[in-house]
Coordinates of C-alpha atoms in Angstrom, one line a residue:
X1 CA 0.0 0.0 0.0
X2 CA 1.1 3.2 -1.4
X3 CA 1.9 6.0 1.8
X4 CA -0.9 8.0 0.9
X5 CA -3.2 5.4 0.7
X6 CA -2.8 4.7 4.0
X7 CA -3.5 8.1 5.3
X8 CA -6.7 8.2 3.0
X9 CA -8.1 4.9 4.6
X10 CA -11.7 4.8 5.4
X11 CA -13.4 5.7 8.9
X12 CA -12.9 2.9 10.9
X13 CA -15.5 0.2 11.6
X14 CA -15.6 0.7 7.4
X15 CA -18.1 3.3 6.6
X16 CA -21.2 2.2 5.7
X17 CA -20.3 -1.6 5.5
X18 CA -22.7 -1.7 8.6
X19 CA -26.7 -0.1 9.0
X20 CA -28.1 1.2 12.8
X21 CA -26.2 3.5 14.7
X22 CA -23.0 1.7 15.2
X23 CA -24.9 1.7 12.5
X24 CA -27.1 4.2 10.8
X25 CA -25.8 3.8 7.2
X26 CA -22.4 4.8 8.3
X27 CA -19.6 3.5 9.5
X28 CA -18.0 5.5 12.3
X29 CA -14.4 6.7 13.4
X30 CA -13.7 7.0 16.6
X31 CA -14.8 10.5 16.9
X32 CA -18.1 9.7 15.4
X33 CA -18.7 6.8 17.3
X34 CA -18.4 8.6 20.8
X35 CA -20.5 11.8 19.7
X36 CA -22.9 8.9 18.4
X37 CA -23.1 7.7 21.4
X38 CA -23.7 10.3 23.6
X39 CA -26.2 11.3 21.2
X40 CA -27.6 7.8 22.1
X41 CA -27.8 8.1 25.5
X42 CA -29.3 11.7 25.4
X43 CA -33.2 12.4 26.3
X44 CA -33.3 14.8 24.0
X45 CA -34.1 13.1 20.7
X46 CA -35.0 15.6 18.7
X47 CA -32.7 16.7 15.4
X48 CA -29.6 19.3 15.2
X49 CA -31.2 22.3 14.2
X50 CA -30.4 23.4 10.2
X51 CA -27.5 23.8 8.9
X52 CA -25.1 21.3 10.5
X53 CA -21.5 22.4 11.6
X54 CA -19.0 21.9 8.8
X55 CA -15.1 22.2 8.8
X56 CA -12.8 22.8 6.1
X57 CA -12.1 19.4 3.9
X58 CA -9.5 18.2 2.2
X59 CA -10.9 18.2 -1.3
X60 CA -8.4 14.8 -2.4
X61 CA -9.7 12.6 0.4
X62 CA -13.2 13.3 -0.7
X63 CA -12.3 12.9 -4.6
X64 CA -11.2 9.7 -3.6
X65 CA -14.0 8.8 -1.2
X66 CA -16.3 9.9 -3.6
X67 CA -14.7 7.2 -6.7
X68 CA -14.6 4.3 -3.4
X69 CA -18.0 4.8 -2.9
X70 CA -19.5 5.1 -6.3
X71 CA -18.3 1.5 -6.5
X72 CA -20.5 0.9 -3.4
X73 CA -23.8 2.3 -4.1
X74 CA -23.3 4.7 -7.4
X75 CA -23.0 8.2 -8.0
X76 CA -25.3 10.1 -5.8
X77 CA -24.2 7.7 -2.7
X78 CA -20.7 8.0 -4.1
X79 CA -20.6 11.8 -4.1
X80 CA -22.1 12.0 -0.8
X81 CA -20.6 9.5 0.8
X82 CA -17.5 11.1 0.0
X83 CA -18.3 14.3 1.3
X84 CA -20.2 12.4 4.5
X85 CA -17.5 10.4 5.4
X86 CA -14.6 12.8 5.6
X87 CA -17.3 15.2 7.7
X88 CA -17.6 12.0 9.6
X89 CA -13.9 11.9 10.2
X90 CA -13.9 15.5 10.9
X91 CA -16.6 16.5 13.3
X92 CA -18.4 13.3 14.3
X93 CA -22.2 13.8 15.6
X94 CA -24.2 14.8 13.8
X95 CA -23.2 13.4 10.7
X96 CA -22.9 10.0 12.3
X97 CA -26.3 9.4 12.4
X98 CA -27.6 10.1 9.0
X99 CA -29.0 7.7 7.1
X100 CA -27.0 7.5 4.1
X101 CA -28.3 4.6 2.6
X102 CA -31.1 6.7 1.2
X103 CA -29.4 8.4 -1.6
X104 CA -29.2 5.5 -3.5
X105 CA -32.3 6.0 -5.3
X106 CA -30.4 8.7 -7.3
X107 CA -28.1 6.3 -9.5
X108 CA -29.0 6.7 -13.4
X109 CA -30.4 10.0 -13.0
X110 CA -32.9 8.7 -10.4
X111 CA -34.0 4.8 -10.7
X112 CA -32.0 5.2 -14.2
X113 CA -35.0 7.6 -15.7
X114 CA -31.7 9.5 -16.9
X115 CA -32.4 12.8 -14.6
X116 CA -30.4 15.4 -13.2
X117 CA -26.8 13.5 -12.3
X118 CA -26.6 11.8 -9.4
X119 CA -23.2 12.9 -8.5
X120 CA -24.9 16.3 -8.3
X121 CA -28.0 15.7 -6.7
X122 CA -26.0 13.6 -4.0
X123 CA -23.5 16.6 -4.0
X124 CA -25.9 19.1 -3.6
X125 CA -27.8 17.6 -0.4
X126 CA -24.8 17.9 1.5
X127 CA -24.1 21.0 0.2
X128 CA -28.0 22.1 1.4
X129 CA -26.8 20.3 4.6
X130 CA -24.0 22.3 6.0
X131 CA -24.6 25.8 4.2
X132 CA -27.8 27.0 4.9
X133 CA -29.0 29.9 3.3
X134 CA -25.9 30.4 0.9
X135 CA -26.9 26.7 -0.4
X136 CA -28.5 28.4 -3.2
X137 CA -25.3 30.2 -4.6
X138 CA -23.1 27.1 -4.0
X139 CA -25.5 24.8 -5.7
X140 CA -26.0 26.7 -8.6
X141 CA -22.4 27.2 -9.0
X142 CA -21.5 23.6 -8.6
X143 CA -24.8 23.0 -11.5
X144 CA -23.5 25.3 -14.2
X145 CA -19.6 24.1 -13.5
X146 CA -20.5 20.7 -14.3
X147 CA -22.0 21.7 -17.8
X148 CA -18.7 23.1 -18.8
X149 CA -16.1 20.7 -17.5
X150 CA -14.1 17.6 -19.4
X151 CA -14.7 14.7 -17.0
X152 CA -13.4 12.7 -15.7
X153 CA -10.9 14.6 -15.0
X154 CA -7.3 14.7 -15.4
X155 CA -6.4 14.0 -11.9
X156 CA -8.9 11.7 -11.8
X157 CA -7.2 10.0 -14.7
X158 CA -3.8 10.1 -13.3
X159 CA -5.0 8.9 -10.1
X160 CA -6.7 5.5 -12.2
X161 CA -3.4 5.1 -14.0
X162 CA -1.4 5.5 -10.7
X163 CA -3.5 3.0 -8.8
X164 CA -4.2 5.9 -6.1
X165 CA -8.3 5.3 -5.6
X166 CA -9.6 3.3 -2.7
X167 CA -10.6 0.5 -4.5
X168 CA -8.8 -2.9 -4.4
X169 CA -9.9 -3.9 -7.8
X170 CA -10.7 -1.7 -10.8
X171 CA -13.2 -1.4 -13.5
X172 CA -10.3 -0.2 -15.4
X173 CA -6.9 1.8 -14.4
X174 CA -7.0 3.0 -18.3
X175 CA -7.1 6.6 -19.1
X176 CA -10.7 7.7 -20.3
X177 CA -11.6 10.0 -22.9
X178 CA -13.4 13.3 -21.5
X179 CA -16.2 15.2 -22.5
X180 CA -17.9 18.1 -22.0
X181 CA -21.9 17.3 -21.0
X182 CA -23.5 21.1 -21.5
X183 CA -25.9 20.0 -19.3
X184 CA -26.7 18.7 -15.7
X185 CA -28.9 15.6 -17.0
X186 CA -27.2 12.0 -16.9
X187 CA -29.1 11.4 -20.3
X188 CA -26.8 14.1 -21.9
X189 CA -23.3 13.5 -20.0
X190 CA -23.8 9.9 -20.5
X191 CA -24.6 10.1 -24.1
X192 CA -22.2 12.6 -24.7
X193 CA -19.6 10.8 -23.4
X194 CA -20.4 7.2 -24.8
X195 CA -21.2 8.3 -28.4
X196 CA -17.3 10.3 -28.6
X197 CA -15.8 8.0 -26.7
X198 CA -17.0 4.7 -28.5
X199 CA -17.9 2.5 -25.3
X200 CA -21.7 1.5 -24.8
X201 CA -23.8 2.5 -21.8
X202 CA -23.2 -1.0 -20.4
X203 CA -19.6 -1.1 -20.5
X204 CA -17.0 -1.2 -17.8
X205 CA -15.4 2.0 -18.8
X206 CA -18.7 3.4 -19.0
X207 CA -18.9 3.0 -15.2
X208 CA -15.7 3.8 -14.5
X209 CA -15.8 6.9 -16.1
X210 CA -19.0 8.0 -13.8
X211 CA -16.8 6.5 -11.3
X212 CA -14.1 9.4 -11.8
X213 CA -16.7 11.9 -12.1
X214 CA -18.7 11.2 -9.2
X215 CA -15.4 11.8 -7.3
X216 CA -14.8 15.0 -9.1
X217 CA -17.9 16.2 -8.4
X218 CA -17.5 15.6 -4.5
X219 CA -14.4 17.6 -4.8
X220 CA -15.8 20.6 -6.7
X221 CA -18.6 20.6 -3.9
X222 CA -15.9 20.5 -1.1
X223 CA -14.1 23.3 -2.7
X224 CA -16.9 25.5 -2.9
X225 CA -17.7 24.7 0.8
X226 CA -14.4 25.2 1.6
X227 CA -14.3 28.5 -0.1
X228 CA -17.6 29.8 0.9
X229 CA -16.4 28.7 4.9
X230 CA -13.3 31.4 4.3
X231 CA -15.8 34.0 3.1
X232 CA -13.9 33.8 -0.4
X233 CA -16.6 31.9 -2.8
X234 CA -16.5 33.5 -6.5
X235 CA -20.0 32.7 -7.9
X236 CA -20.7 33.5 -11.9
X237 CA -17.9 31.6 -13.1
X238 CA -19.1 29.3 -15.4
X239 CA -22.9 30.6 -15.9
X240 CA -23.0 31.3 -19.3
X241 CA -26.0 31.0 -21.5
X242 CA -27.4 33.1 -25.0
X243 CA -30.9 31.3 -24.1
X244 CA -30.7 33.1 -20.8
X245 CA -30.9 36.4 -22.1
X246 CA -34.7 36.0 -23.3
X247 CA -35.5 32.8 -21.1
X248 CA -35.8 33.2 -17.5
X249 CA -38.4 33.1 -14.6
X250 CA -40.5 36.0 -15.3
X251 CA -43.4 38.2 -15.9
X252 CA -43.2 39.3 -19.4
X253 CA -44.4 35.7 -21.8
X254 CA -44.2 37.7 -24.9
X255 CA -40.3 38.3 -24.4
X256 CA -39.8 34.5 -23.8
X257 CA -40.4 34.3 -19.8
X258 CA -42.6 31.2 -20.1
X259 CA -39.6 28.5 -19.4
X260 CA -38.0 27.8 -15.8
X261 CA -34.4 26.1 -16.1
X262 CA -31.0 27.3 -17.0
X263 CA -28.4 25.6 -19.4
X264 CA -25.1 25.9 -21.0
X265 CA -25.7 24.5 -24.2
X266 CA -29.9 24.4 -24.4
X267 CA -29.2 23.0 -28.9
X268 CA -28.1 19.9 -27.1
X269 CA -31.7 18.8 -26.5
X270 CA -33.6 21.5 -28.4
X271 CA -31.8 21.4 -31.5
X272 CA -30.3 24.3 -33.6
X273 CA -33.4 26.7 -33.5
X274 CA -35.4 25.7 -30.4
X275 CA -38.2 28.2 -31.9
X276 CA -38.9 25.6 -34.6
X277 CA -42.3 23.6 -34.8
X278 CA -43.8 26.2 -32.3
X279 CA -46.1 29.4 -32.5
X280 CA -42.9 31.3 -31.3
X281 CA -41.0 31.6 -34.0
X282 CA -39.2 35.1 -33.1
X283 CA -35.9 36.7 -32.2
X284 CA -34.6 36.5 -28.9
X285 CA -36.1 40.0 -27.2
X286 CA -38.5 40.5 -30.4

């Protein structure tokens, strides 16, 4: 075992090989099991009050948490497992007693219907979890990054190839192609990314791939906590969107303020002229 994979070992008592308290979904360390425990033994049973304390993370540990447990459970366990666990690690009660094993409904894009990722929506529900009120600017940051970024990603590449994941035995250690989604929906990335990169939905690099980004996406979403903790989150970034400029939540219809969602690239699922095969065929702002 390489040094640094001994330092990025899971909690011990193996996170969520167990269910309960010692067993809620999660596996414990030792800090977690003792706040769990006195949570246990206390009369007052009702839940920490909104948001729940967070610490700065290191964003590697959770990339790599994120890939283990993607393996585990898929990509909205995986990404907020990997965020969960490291919190875990770090701070103990409250986070030992949440019930992790409910975010597995999101793999596929929810039941596989192909929805919003379920790296993100895993992602964001931590994210909703420790902010609070800024949840909304973190979220929609960590929403419109994903449409614009080549996953996996080149550390999460180099750490397949290097054998520097969590997992014992890989889907593949191969580098993967990357691809940029334009969009939050599993339907689009996975497409996207099976079409130019020749393997089918079903494949082993297909998986892996998701893998990688489920871990990236942890990260991202540990970064932005992390910077929004120092009072230095940059939001903006990576919104950018010509359908935007007439379509938005709004009052005026005629001007195109009849749609609610935001995109990167809106052609990938409404073609070249959206306004085609509708009454509203008109300039943006017309």
């Amino acid at each position: 075992m390489k040094p640094d994979q001994a330092t990025d070992k899971l909690p011990r008592r193996n996170f969520l090989a167990q269910t309960g308290l010692a067993a809620t979904g999660l596996g414990i360390g030792a800090v977690g099991l003792s706040a769990a425990l006195q949570a246990g033994e206390s009369e007052d049973k009702t839940a920490p009050e909104w948001p729940w304390p967070y610490k700065e993370l290191d964003v590697e540990l959770v990339r790599k948490r994120g890939h283990k447990y993607y393996y585990e459970g898929g990509c909205m366990y995986g990404s907020s497992g990997g965020l969960l666990s490291v919190l875990i690690d770090e701070i103990g009660y409250p986070y030992a007693t949440f019930p992790h094993d409910m975010m597995r409904y999101g793999g596929g894009g929810i039941a596989g219907w192909g929805t919003v990722c379920g790296s993100l929506n895993g992602a964001c529900a931590i994210i909703t979890l420790v902010s609070g009120k800024a949840y909304g600017k973190i979220t929609n940051e960590l929403m419109a990054w994903y449409g614009t970024t080549p996953f996996p990603s080149d550390k999460a590449n180099h750490y397949a190839t290097n054998h520097d994941y969590l997992v014992e035995k890989y889907k593949t250690d191969a580098v993967l192609p990357t691809t940029v989604s334009g969009s939050p929906l599993c339907h689009v990335s996975v497409n996207t990314w099976c079409r130019e990169a020749g393997f089918a939905s079903g494949s082993p690099q297909r998986a892996e791939r998701c893998a990688r980004l489920t871990g990236d996406v942890a990260a991202k979403a540990a970064e932005l906590l992390n910077a929004n903790l120092r009072g230095e989150l940059v939001t903006g970034e990576f919104e950018k969107s010509e359908c935007m400029s007439c379509h938005f939540m709004g009052e005026n219809y005629d001007s195109g303020q009849f749609i609610l969602g935001k995109g990167t690239k809106c052609t990938e699922c409404h073609g070249e002229d959206p306004h085609l095969g509708s009454d509203r065929k008109r300039e943006c702002g017309s």
